[in-house]
Coordinates of C-alpha atoms in Angstrom, one line a residue:
M1038 CA -8.6 14.2 -20.8
H1039 CA -7.0 10.8 -21.0
N1040 CA -5.1 10.1 -24.2
R1041 CA -4.8 6.8 -26.1
K1042 CA -1.7 5.8 -24.3
S1043 CA -3.6 6.1 -21.0
H1044 CA -6.5 4.0 -22.3
A1045 CA -4.0 1.3 -23.5
L1046 CA -2.4 1.3 -20.0
K1047 CA -5.8 0.8 -18.4
V1048 CA -6.7 -2.1 -20.7
A1049 CA -3.4 -3.7 -19.8
L1050 CA -4.0 -3.3 -16.1
L1051 CA -7.5 -4.7 -16.5
G1052 CA -5.9 -7.8 -18.0
S1053 CA -3.4 -8.1 -15.2
F1054 CA -6.2 -8.0 -12.6
A1055 CA -7.9 -10.8 -14.4
I1056 CA -4.7 -12.9 -14.3
L1057 CA -3.9 -11.9 -10.7
S1058 CA -7.3 -12.8 -9.4
L1059 CA -6.3 -16.5 -9.9
P1060 CA -3.9 -16.2 -7.2
S1061 CA -2.2 -16.4 -4.2
A1062 CA -2.2 -19.1 -2.0
A1063 CA -0.7 -20.7 0.6
Q1064 CA 0.8 -18.6 3.2
A1065 CA 4.2 -19.8 2.1
Q1066 CA 7.0 -17.6 3.4
Q1067 CA 6.6 -14.2 2.1
I1068 CA 9.7 -12.5 0.7
A1069 CA 10.7 -9.2 2.2
S1070 CA 12.4 -6.4 0.2
D1071 CA 15.1 -6.4 2.9
W1072 CA 16.1 -8.9 5.5
A1073 CA 13.5 -10.5 7.8
P1074 CA 14.0 -12.9 10.8
M1075 CA 12.9 -16.5 10.2
E1076 CA 9.2 -17.3 10.8
D1077 CA 8.1 -20.0 13.3
D1078 CA 4.9 -21.8 13.7
G1079 CA 3.4 -19.9 16.6
T1080 CA 3.1 -22.7 19.1
A1081 CA 3.8 -22.0 22.8
G1082 CA 6.2 -23.6 25.2
P1083 CA 9.5 -25.4 24.2
A1084 CA 8.1 -25.8 20.6
A1085 CA 7.6 -22.0 20.3
Y1086 CA 10.7 -21.8 18.1
A1087 CA 10.2 -24.9 16.1
A1088 CA 10.1 -24.8 12.3
P1089 CA 6.8 -25.2 10.6
E1090 CA 5.9 -28.3 8.6
A1091 CA 6.7 -28.1 4.9
D1092 CA 3.0 -28.1 3.9
A1093 CA 1.8 -25.9 6.8
G1094 CA 1.0 -23.1 4.4
I1095 CA -1.5 -25.2 2.4
P1096 CA -5.0 -24.7 3.7
H1097 CA -7.2 -27.7 4.3
E1098 CA -10.6 -26.1 4.7
K1099 CA -13.5 -26.8 2.5
P1100 CA -12.9 -25.2 -1.0
R1101 CA -14.7 -22.0 -1.6
V1102 CA -15.1 -19.9 -4.8
D1103 CA -17.2 -16.7 -4.9
V1104 CA -17.4 -14.6 -8.0
T1105 CA -19.8 -11.7 -8.2
P1106 CA -19.8 -9.5 -11.3
Y1107 CA -22.0 -6.4 -11.2
I1108 CA -23.1 -3.3 -13.1
E1109 CA -24.1 -0.1 -11.3
V1110 CA -25.7 3.3 -12.1
Q1111 CA -25.4 6.2 -9.6
Q1112 CA -26.5 9.8 -9.4
V1113 CA -24.3 12.0 -7.3
L1114 CA -25.0 15.5 -5.8
F1115 CA -22.1 17.6 -4.7
A1116 CA -22.3 20.9 -2.7
D1117 CA -19.4 23.1 -1.8
L1118 CA -20.5 24.4 1.6
D1119 CA -18.0 27.3 1.4
G1120 CA -19.6 28.6 -1.8
G1121 CA -16.6 28.1 -4.1
R1122 CA -18.6 26.1 -6.6
D1123 CA -22.3 25.8 -7.5
V1124 CA -24.2 22.7 -6.5
L1125 CA -23.1 20.0 -9.1
T1126 CA -24.6 16.7 -10.2
Y1127 CA -23.0 14.0 -12.2
T1128 CA -23.8 10.4 -13.2
T1129 CA -21.6 7.3 -13.0
V1130 CA -22.0 4.0 -14.7
A1131 CA -19.8 1.3 -13.4
A1132 CA -19.0 -2.4 -14.0
G1133 CA -16.9 -4.5 -11.6
V1134 CA -16.3 -7.8 -10.0
D1135 CA -15.7 -9.0 -6.4
A1136 CA -14.2 -12.5 -6.2
A1137 CA -12.6 -14.7 -3.6
I1138 CA -11.2 -18.2 -3.8
A1139 CA -9.9 -20.5 -1.1
T1140 CA -9.0 -24.1 -2.0
R1141 CA -6.2 -26.5 -1.0
R1142 CA -3.8 -25.0 -3.6
I1143 CA -5.2 -21.5 -4.3
E1144 CA -6.1 -18.5 -2.2
G1145 CA -6.9 -15.1 -3.4
Q1146 CA -9.2 -12.1 -3.5
V1147 CA -9.9 -9.4 -6.1
S1148 CA -12.1 -6.3 -6.1
L1149 CA -12.0 -4.5 -9.5
R1150 CA -14.2 -1.6 -10.7
Y1151 CA -14.3 0.4 -13.9
E1152 CA -16.3 3.6 -13.8
R1153 CA -17.4 6.2 -16.4
V1154 CA -18.3 9.7 -15.1
F1155 CA -20.7 11.8 -17.1
G1156 CA -20.6 15.5 -16.2
Y1157 CA -23.3 18.0 -17.1
D1158 CA -21.2 21.3 -17.2
N1159 CA -17.7 22.6 -17.7
Q1160 CA -16.7 22.0 -14.1
I1161 CA -16.9 18.2 -14.5
E1162 CA -15.4 16.5 -17.5
D1163 CA -16.4 13.0 -18.7
Q1164 CA -13.7 10.6 -17.5
D1165 CA -12.8 7.0 -16.8
N1166 CA -11.6 5.7 -13.4
I1167 CA -10.3 2.3 -12.6
S1168 CA -9.8 1.1 -9.0
G1169 CA -9.0 -2.4 -7.8
L1170 CA -7.0 -4.5 -5.4
A1171 CA -5.9 -8.2 -5.9
R1172 CA -3.8 -10.5 -3.8
G1173 CA -3.3 -14.2 -4.2
S1174 CA -1.0 -17.2 -4.4
V1175 CA -1.0 -20.6 -6.1
A1176 CA 0.8 -23.5 -4.5
L1177 CA 2.5 -25.4 -7.3
T1178 CA 4.0 -28.0 -5.0
R1179 CA 4.1 -28.5 -1.2
N1180 CA 7.2 -26.3 -1.1
L1181 CA 6.8 -23.9 -4.1
S1182 CA 4.2 -21.2 -4.6
I1183 CA 3.6 -18.2 -6.9
E1184 CA 2.6 -14.9 -5.2
A1185 CA 1.0 -12.0 -7.0
G1186 CA -0.7 -8.7 -6.4
A1187 CA -2.1 -5.7 -8.2
L1188 CA -3.4 -2.3 -7.4
A1189 CA -5.2 0.5 -9.3
S1190 CA -5.9 3.6 -7.2
R1191 CA -5.5 7.3 -6.9
S1192 CA -2.7 9.2 -5.1
S1193 CA -1.8 12.7 -4.1
I1194 CA 0.8 14.3 -6.3
D1195 CA 2.4 17.0 -4.1
A1196 CA 2.3 17.2 -0.3
R1197 CA 2.1 21.0 -0.5
G1198 CA -1.1 21.0 -2.5
A1199 CA -4.7 20.3 -1.7
N1200 CA -4.9 17.6 1.0
Q1201 CA -7.9 15.8 -0.2
V1202 CA -9.0 12.5 1.4
S1203 CA -11.9 11.8 -1.0
F1204 CA -11.2 12.3 -4.7
Q1205 CA -14.1 13.9 -6.6
P1206 CA -14.1 14.0 -10.5
F1207 CA -12.8 17.6 -10.4
S1208 CA -10.2 17.2 -7.7
D1209 CA -6.8 18.8 -8.1
N1210 CA -3.5 17.2 -6.9
V1211 CA -4.6 13.7 -7.9
T1212 CA -3.1 11.1 -10.2
Q1213 CA -4.0 7.6 -11.2
V1214 CA -1.6 4.9 -9.9
Y1215 CA -1.1 1.3 -11.2
S1216 CA 1.1 -1.3 -9.7
V1217 CA 1.6 -5.1 -10.2
Y1218 CA 4.0 -7.7 -8.8
A1219 CA 4.6 -11.4 -9.0
G1220 CA 7.2 -14.0 -8.1
P1221 CA 7.9 -17.5 -6.6
T1222 CA 8.5 -18.3 -3.0
F1223 CA 10.1 -21.6 -1.7
A1224 CA 9.9 -23.0 1.8
A1225 CA 11.1 -26.5 2.8
Q1226 CA 12.3 -28.4 5.8
T1227 CA 15.3 -30.8 5.4
G1228 CA 15.8 -32.5 8.7
D1229 CA 16.4 -29.8 11.2
L1230 CA 17.2 -27.2 8.5
S1231 CA 14.7 -24.7 7.2
V1232 CA 15.4 -23.5 3.6
N1233 CA 13.6 -20.4 2.3
A1234 CA 13.9 -18.4 -0.9
G1235 CA 11.9 -16.0 -2.9
Y1236 CA 11.9 -13.5 -5.8
R1237 CA 9.4 -10.9 -7.0
V1238 CA 9.4 -8.4 -9.9
G1239 CA 7.1 -5.4 -9.9
Y1240 CA 6.0 -2.6 -12.2
T1241 CA 4.5 0.7 -11.1
K1242 CA 3.1 3.5 -13.3
I1243 CA 1.4 6.8 -12.6
E1244 CA -0.4 9.1 -15.0
S1245 CA 0.7 12.8 -15.0
E1246 CA -2.0 15.1 -13.7
D1247 CA -2.1 18.7 -12.4
A1248 CA -1.1 19.3 -8.9
G1249 CA -3.3 22.4 -8.8
I1250 CA -2.4 25.7 -7.2
L1251 CA 0.6 25.4 -4.8
P1252 CA 1.0 27.8 -1.9
G1253 CA 3.3 30.8 -2.3
G1254 CA 3.8 30.2 -6.0
A1255 CA 6.0 27.1 -5.3
Q1256 CA 7.3 25.2 -8.3
P1257 CA 6.0 21.6 -8.8
L1258 CA 8.4 18.9 -7.8
D1259 CA 9.5 16.2 -10.3
L1260 CA 6.9 13.5 -10.7
F1261 CA 7.4 9.8 -10.6
D1262 CA 6.7 8.2 -14.0
D1263 CA 7.2 4.4 -13.9
S1264 CA 9.7 1.9 -12.5
V1265 CA 10.6 -1.8 -12.4
S1266 CA 11.7 -3.3 -9.1
H1267 CA 13.3 -6.6 -8.1
A1268 CA 13.6 -8.2 -4.7
A1269 CA 15.3 -11.6 -4.0
A1270 CA 16.2 -13.3 -0.8
A1271 CA 17.3 -16.7 0.5
S1272 CA 18.1 -18.1 3.9
I1273 CA 19.0 -21.4 5.6
G1274 CA 18.8 -22.0 9.3
M1275 CA 17.8 -24.1 12.3
Q1276 CA 15.4 -23.4 15.1
P1277 CA 16.4 -24.0 18.8
G1278 CA 16.1 -27.6 19.8
T1279 CA 18.9 -29.7 18.4
L1280 CA 21.2 -26.8 19.5
P1281 CA 20.5 -24.6 22.5
F1282 CA 20.0 -21.7 20.1
G1283 CA 18.6 -21.1 16.7
W1284 CA 20.5 -19.7 13.8
A1285 CA 20.0 -18.4 10.3
V1286 CA 22.2 -17.2 7.4
G1287 CA 20.6 -15.1 4.7
V1288 CA 21.4 -13.0 1.6
G1289 CA 19.3 -10.6 -0.4
Y1290 CA 19.3 -8.3 -3.4
N1291 CA 17.0 -5.3 -4.2
R1292 CA 16.9 -3.0 -7.1
E1293 CA 14.5 -0.4 -8.6
D1294 CA 15.1 1.3 -11.9
S1295 CA 13.0 4.4 -12.5
S1296 CA 12.5 6.0 -15.9
Q1297 CA 12.4 9.5 -14.5
L1298 CA 16.0 10.9 -14.4
D1299 CA 17.2 7.3 -14.9
G1300 CA 17.0 6.8 -11.1
R1301 CA 18.4 3.7 -9.6
Y1302 CA 18.3 2.1 -6.2
E1303 CA 20.5 -1.0 -5.7
G1304 CA 21.3 -2.8 -2.5
Y1305 CA 22.5 -6.2 -1.4
Y1306 CA 23.3 -7.7 2.0
G1307 CA 24.4 -10.9 3.8
R1308 CA 23.8 -11.5 7.5
A1309 CA 23.6 -14.1 10.3
D1310 CA 21.0 -14.2 13.0
V1311 CA 20.7 -16.1 16.3
T1312 CA 17.7 -16.9 18.5
V1313 CA 18.6 -17.7 22.2
P1314 CA 15.6 -18.9 24.3
V1315 CA 15.8 -17.7 27.9
L1316 CA 12.3 -18.8 28.9
D1317 CA 9.7 -21.1 27.3
T1318 CA 8.0 -18.0 25.8
L1319 CA 10.9 -15.5 25.6
A1320 CA 14.0 -15.4 23.4
V1321 CA 16.8 -12.9 22.8
V1322 CA 17.4 -12.3 19.1
G1323 CA 20.1 -10.6 17.2
G1324 CA 22.0 -10.4 13.9
I1325 CA 25.0 -8.9 12.2
G1326 CA 26.0 -8.6 8.6
Y1327 CA 27.2 -6.5 5.7
E1328 CA 25.1 -4.3 3.4
K1329 CA 25.9 -2.0 0.5
I1330 CA 23.3 0.4 -0.9
E1331 CA 23.7 3.0 -3.7
V1332 CA 21.1 5.5 -4.9
S1333 CA 21.9 7.4 -8.0
E1334 CA 20.3 9.5 -10.8
R1335 CA 21.2 11.5 -13.9
D1336 CA 20.9 15.3 -14.2
A1337 CA 18.1 17.0 -16.0
L1338 CA 18.7 18.8 -19.3
R1339 CA 19.3 22.5 -18.6
D1340 CA 18.6 25.7 -20.6
T1341 CA 21.2 28.4 -21.3
L1342 CA 20.7 29.8 -17.8
G1343 CA 21.3 26.5 -16.2
N1344 CA 17.7 25.9 -15.2
P1345 CA 16.3 22.3 -15.5
I1346 CA 14.0 21.9 -18.5
V1347 CA 10.5 20.6 -17.8
G1348 CA 8.8 18.5 -20.5
P1349 CA 5.2 18.6 -21.7
G1350 CA 4.1 16.1 -19.1
G1351 CA 5.3 18.3 -16.2
R1352 CA 8.3 16.1 -15.6
L1353 CA 12.0 17.0 -15.8
V1354 CA 13.7 16.0 -19.0
T1355 CA 16.6 13.6 -18.4
D1356 CA 20.0 14.4 -19.7
Q1357 CA 21.1 11.0 -21.0
N1358 CA 24.7 12.2 -21.4
S1359 CA 25.0 13.2 -17.8
P1360 CA 27.2 11.1 -15.6
R1361 CA 25.5 9.3 -12.8
L1362 CA 25.1 11.5 -9.7
L1363 CA 25.3 9.8 -6.3
A1364 CA 22.3 10.6 -4.1
F1365 CA 23.0 8.2 -1.2
E1366 CA 25.5 5.5 -0.3
S1367 CA 25.7 3.1 2.7
D1368 CA 28.5 0.5 2.8
G1369 CA 29.4 -1.4 5.9
I1370 CA 28.4 -3.5 8.9
I1371 CA 24.8 -3.7 10.0
W1372 CA 23.5 -5.1 13.2
D1373 CA 20.5 -5.3 15.5
A1374 CA 19.4 -7.0 18.7
G1375 CA 16.2 -7.4 20.6
V1376 CA 13.6 -9.7 22.1
L1377 CA 11.0 -12.1 20.8
W1378 CA 8.1 -12.8 23.2
R1379 CA 5.4 -15.4 22.5
P1380 CA 3.2 -16.1 25.5
S1381 CA 0.7 -18.0 23.4
R1382 CA 0.2 -19.2 19.9
R1383 CA -2.0 -16.1 19.2
T1384 CA 0.3 -13.4 20.6
T1385 CA 3.7 -12.4 19.3
L1386 CA 5.9 -9.4 20.1
E1387 CA 9.3 -8.7 18.5
A1388 CA 11.3 -5.5 19.0
R1389 CA 14.8 -4.7 17.7
Y1390 CA 17.3 -1.8 17.9
G1391 CA 20.4 -1.6 15.7
H1392 CA 22.5 0.3 13.2
R1393 CA 21.6 0.6 9.5
Y1394 CA 21.7 3.2 6.7
G1395 CA 24.5 5.0 8.7
S1396 CA 22.3 5.7 11.7
D1397 CA 20.2 4.1 14.5
T1398 CA 17.3 1.9 13.4
Y1399 CA 14.2 0.6 15.2
I1400 CA 12.0 -2.2 13.9
G1401 CA 9.3 -4.3 15.5
S1402 CA 5.9 -5.9 15.4
F1403 CA 3.1 -7.0 17.6
S1404 CA 0.3 -9.3 16.7
Y1405 CA -2.7 -10.4 18.9
T1406 CA -5.4 -12.7 17.4
P1407 CA -7.3 -14.2 20.4
N1408 CA -9.9 -15.7 18.1
E1409 CA -11.0 -15.6 14.5
R1410 CA -13.1 -12.5 15.1
L1411 CA -10.5 -10.1 16.5
G1412 CA -7.1 -9.1 15.3
V1413 CA -4.7 -6.4 16.6
N1414 CA -1.3 -5.6 15.1
I1415 CA 1.4 -2.9 15.4
S1416 CA 4.4 -2.5 13.2
V1417 CA 7.5 -0.4 13.2
Y1418 CA 9.3 -0.1 9.9
D1419 CA 12.5 1.4 8.5
A1420 CA 13.6 1.0 4.8
V1421 CA 15.2 2.8 1.9
Q1422 CA 13.2 2.5 -1.3
G1423 CA 11.4 4.3 -4.1
F1424 CA 7.8 5.1 -4.8
G1425 CA 7.3 1.9 -6.9
G1426 CA 9.3 -0.4 -4.6
Q1427 CA 7.4 0.7 -1.5
L1428 CA 4.1 0.2 -3.3
N1429 CA 5.1 -3.3 -4.4
R1430 CA 6.2 -4.2 -0.9
A1431 CA 2.9 -2.8 0.6
L1432 CA 1.0 -5.0 -1.8
S1433 CA 3.0 -8.1 -0.9
D1434 CA 2.3 -7.5 2.8
L1435 CA -1.5 -7.7 2.2
P1436 CA -3.2 -10.9 3.2
T1437 CA -5.0 -13.0 0.5
A1438 CA -8.4 -12.5 2.2
F1439 CA -9.5 -9.0 3.3
N1440 CA -12.5 -6.7 3.6
S1441 CA -12.3 -4.6 0.4
N1442 CA -14.8 -1.8 1.5
R1443 CA -15.1 1.2 -0.8
N1444 CA -16.0 4.9 -0.4
P1445 CA -19.7 4.7 -1.4
L1446 CA -19.6 8.2 -2.9
T1447 CA -16.5 7.9 -5.1
G1448 CA -16.2 4.2 -5.7
D1449 CA -12.5 4.3 -4.6
L1450 CA -11.1 1.5 -2.4
N1451 CA -10.4 2.8 1.0
N1452 CA -6.6 3.0 1.6
C1453 CA -6.8 0.6 4.6
V1454 CA -8.2 -2.9 4.2
F1455 CA -9.0 -5.1 7.2
A1456 CA -8.6 -8.8 7.8
P1457 CA -8.8 -11.2 10.7
A1458 CA -5.2 -10.4 11.5
G1459 CA -5.9 -6.6 11.7
G1460 CA -5.5 -3.7 9.3
F1461 CA -3.2 -3.2 6.4
C1462 CA -2.8 0.4 5.0
L1463 CA -1.5 1.8 1.7
N1464 CA -1.7 5.4 2.9
N1465 CA 2.1 5.7 3.4
A1466 CA 2.7 4.3 -0.1
L1467 CA 0.2 6.5 -1.8
R1468 CA 1.5 9.9 -0.6
T1469 CA 3.5 12.3 -2.7
A1470 CA 4.3 10.7 -6.1
N1471 CA 7.8 12.1 -6.2
S1472 CA 10.5 10.5 -8.4
A1473 CA 13.2 10.6 -5.7
T1474 CA 14.2 7.6 -3.6
F1475 CA 13.6 8.0 0.2
R1476 CA 14.1 6.5 3.6
S1477 CA 10.8 5.7 5.1
R1478 CA 10.2 5.2 8.9
R1479 CA 6.7 4.2 9.8
V1480 CA 4.6 3.2 12.8
Q1481 CA 1.2 1.8 12.4
A1482 CA -1.4 0.3 14.7
S1483 CA -4.7 -1.4 13.7
V1484 CA -7.6 -3.4 15.1
A1485 CA -10.3 -5.3 13.2
E1486 CA -13.3 -7.1 14.7
S1487 CA -16.3 -9.1 13.5
S1488 CA -19.0 -10.1 16.0
G1489 CA -22.4 -11.3 14.9
P1490 CA -24.0 -8.7 12.6
W1491 CA -21.3 -6.1 13.4
S1492 CA -17.9 -5.6 11.8
S1493 CA -15.4 -2.8 12.5
G1494 CA -11.8 -1.7 11.9
L1495 CA -9.5 1.1 12.9
A1496 CA -6.0 2.0 11.8
I1497 CA -3.7 4.9 12.7
G1498 CA -0.2 5.6 11.5
Y1499 CA 2.7 7.9 11.1
D1500 CA 5.1 8.0 8.1
R1501 CA 8.4 9.9 7.9
R1502 CA 10.2 10.2 4.6
K1503 CA 13.7 11.6 4.0
F1504 CA 14.3 12.1 0.3
L1505 CA 17.6 11.0 -1.1
A1506 CA 18.5 13.1 -4.2
S1507 CA 21.8 14.5 -5.5
A1508 CA 22.3 18.1 -4.5
L1509 CA 23.9 18.6 -7.9
G1510 CA 21.0 17.2 -9.9
G1511 CA 17.6 18.5 -11.1
Q1512 CA 16.0 17.6 -7.7
G1513 CA 18.7 19.3 -5.6
Q1514 CA 16.1 21.3 -3.7
I1515 CA 14.7 18.2 -2.0
A1516 CA 18.0 16.5 -1.1
G1517 CA 17.6 15.7 2.6
L1518 CA 14.1 17.0 2.8
I1519 CA 11.9 15.3 5.5
E1520 CA 8.2 14.9 4.9
E1521 CA 5.8 13.7 7.6
N1522 CA 2.3 12.3 7.4
Y1523 CA -0.2 11.2 10.0
Y1524 CA -3.2 9.2 9.0
L1525 CA -6.3 7.3 10.3
A1526 CA -9.0 5.2 8.8
G1527 CA -11.9 3.4 10.4
Y1528 CA -15.2 1.8 9.5
L1529 CA -18.2 0.3 11.3
G1530 CA -20.8 -1.9 9.6
R1531 CA -23.9 -3.8 10.6
E1532 CA -26.2 -6.2 8.9
I1533 CA -29.7 -5.0 9.8
D1534 CA -31.5 -8.0 8.4
R1535 CA -31.1 -10.5 5.6
R1536 CA -31.8 -7.8 3.0
S1537 CA -30.2 -4.6 4.3
S1538 CA -27.1 -3.3 6.0
I1539 CA -25.5 0.0 7.0
E1540 CA -21.8 1.1 7.0
T1541 CA -20.0 4.2 8.0
N1542 CA -16.4 5.3 7.3
V1543 CA -14.1 7.9 8.7
Y1544 CA -10.7 8.9 7.3
G1545 CA -8.1 11.6 7.6
N1546 CA -4.5 12.7 7.4
F1547 CA -2.2 15.5 8.4
S1548 CA 0.8 16.4 6.3
D1549 CA 3.9 18.4 6.9
P1550 CA 5.8 18.8 3.6
G1551 CA 9.0 19.8 5.3
Q1552 CA 10.0 22.5 2.8
A1553 CA 10.8 26.0 4.0
G1554 CA 7.7 28.1 3.5
A1555 CA 5.5 25.1 2.6
P1556 CA 2.4 25.1 4.9
D1557 CA 1.0 22.1 6.8
S1558 CA -2.3 20.7 5.6
Y1559 CA -4.9 18.3 6.7
G1560 CA -8.0 16.5 5.4
F1561 CA -10.8 14.6 7.1
G1562 CA -14.0 13.0 6.0
T1563 CA -16.8 10.7 6.9
N1564 CA -19.7 9.0 5.1
V1565 CA -22.5 6.7 5.8
A1566 CA -24.3 4.3 3.4
Y1567 CA -27.4 2.2 3.5
Y1568 CA -27.7 -0.9 1.3
R1569 CA -30.9 -2.7 0.5
N1570 CA -31.6 -5.8 -1.6
I1571 CA -34.7 -5.1 -3.7
W1572 CA -35.2 -8.2 -5.8
R1573 CA -32.9 -11.1 -6.5
G1574 CA -29.6 -9.5 -7.8
L1575 CA -31.0 -5.9 -7.8
S1576 CA -30.0 -3.7 -4.8
A1577 CA -30.1 0.0 -4.0
T1578 CA -27.6 2.3 -2.2
V1579 CA -28.3 5.6 -0.4
A1580 CA -25.2 7.4 0.9
A1581 CA -24.2 10.8 2.2
G1582 CA -20.8 12.2 3.4
I1583 CA -18.9 15.3 4.3
D1584 CA -15.2 16.1 3.5
T1585 CA -12.9 18.9 4.5
F1586 CA -9.4 19.9 3.8
K1587 CA -7.3 22.9 4.8
V1588 CA -3.9 24.3 3.8
E1589 CA -2.4 26.4 6.5
D1590 CA -3.0 30.2 6.0
F1591 CA -5.7 29.3 3.4
E1592 CA -9.4 29.1 3.9
Q1593 CA -10.9 25.7 4.8
D1594 CA -12.7 23.8 2.1
V1595 CA -15.8 21.9 3.2
S1596 CA -18.1 19.9 0.9
A1597 CA -21.0 17.5 1.2
S1598 CA -22.1 14.7 -1.2
A1599 CA -25.2 12.6 -1.5
L1600 CA -25.7 9.5 -3.7
L1601 CA -28.6 7.3 -5.0
G1602 CA -27.6 4.2 -6.9
L1603 CA -28.8 0.9 -8.3
R1604 CA -26.7 -2.2 -8.7
Y1605 CA -27.4 -5.5 -10.4
S1606 CA -25.2 -8.4 -9.4
F1607 CA -25.1 -11.4 -11.6

């Protein structure tokens, strides 16, 4: 049951979605939560490394504003094919809005849905669910814009628990997640010099829920509660042309303060980068600098036997009199080197190898957009951050226009959204709501295509987290723990005629919690939905799906769902 505090939080988040749906615009240079090489304008040949025009980020297409509020009633049938539950039915009543805006100064998109679940027996409680995604920007001047984003979703709590990929009203190991961020970005050209700067502040909150039965009687890990994160960066540089090489000098600062155990991540850096063209379409890139990172926390209150005390919400109680305990420190020279290849304005490849966080690091990206209908991208990522900081960064990486398709049986936004540039996934950010900071290494590949009546998208990825906690603190058992997760998401849709369409989704993940004795688990699912316009704004939905998850050494759980719904769009 959600208490008054939870309802107040949801109301506040609804307000923030309303504000953020005004949003984001121009593709002014996006701030990264750590260093990023300078952007160029994507042209081929000798100009391949030239700086963009100061107003290149301001779109000039015909203004477009689409706002579609709706109400919806659905009847859902759920059947546990393993016989663990009876056949259940429940009703949902929902209200939401899908909106998109694209003008000379403003770009953004929002998909927001509030849902009330009405259960008919003790296995399903009446409950409220909010899900939504918003990204946008407003260009205040030709050089200055305000970026913003917001998310309301659901996340797994503990990687050792039920590995569900579709959250039913009675699902265990699930918590509600809210995250918002906003901040200015500045990009200008002064002669041959490019000047870039940006700042964002973010807030992330989760509700405490039950992780359910854990294998082997394992004790729950400490849950993330909320955090405030800050990211600031500035750089100045010159692209190749005036000089036979390009250069950039940049500085940055990142911080995240978590309420749980008074956790703190703080890092700052300064670095210099060079770009040396060797061919019209190929350049050698590299950089060197200094970085200092410190991750710390306080101990938990302990009982007379020295055991950490767990509070009513299932979280460890912070000992405010405890000295700060160092969980991770990195202080010294960072460097990397690699290549930048741009054979055409629609194809870019960058790959770098270097030293950071006290060990080897690999980062890179590949983007291929041969036309406005097809986009392919691959990214290799390495960063130290907390749950809230990673979610804020994932939000900021989303484009301001995307395909916000939902699971037709639960109403949840799918964790991967697709845009003309490819897929952007939040799977890695919505795994294991632990309060500890971690080092995340991720590889993700995606493709998105739209051709005539058909649209499709596919994303696959791998995420490796190494948790950074003090061995002397309340989370000492996960210090150095490595958790791994593999995931995929795909969809295929077709407009049958002017009044009807069909769409199918497939999704799954495999998780290795990394703890001794903690079993691997996996979850997979698929669904199909048929949509039909009946009369003016009235439409009907018929959907069916099957989901399965399994924890190693436990029986597999397989379930099927079916739905019939009516929607009225204003």
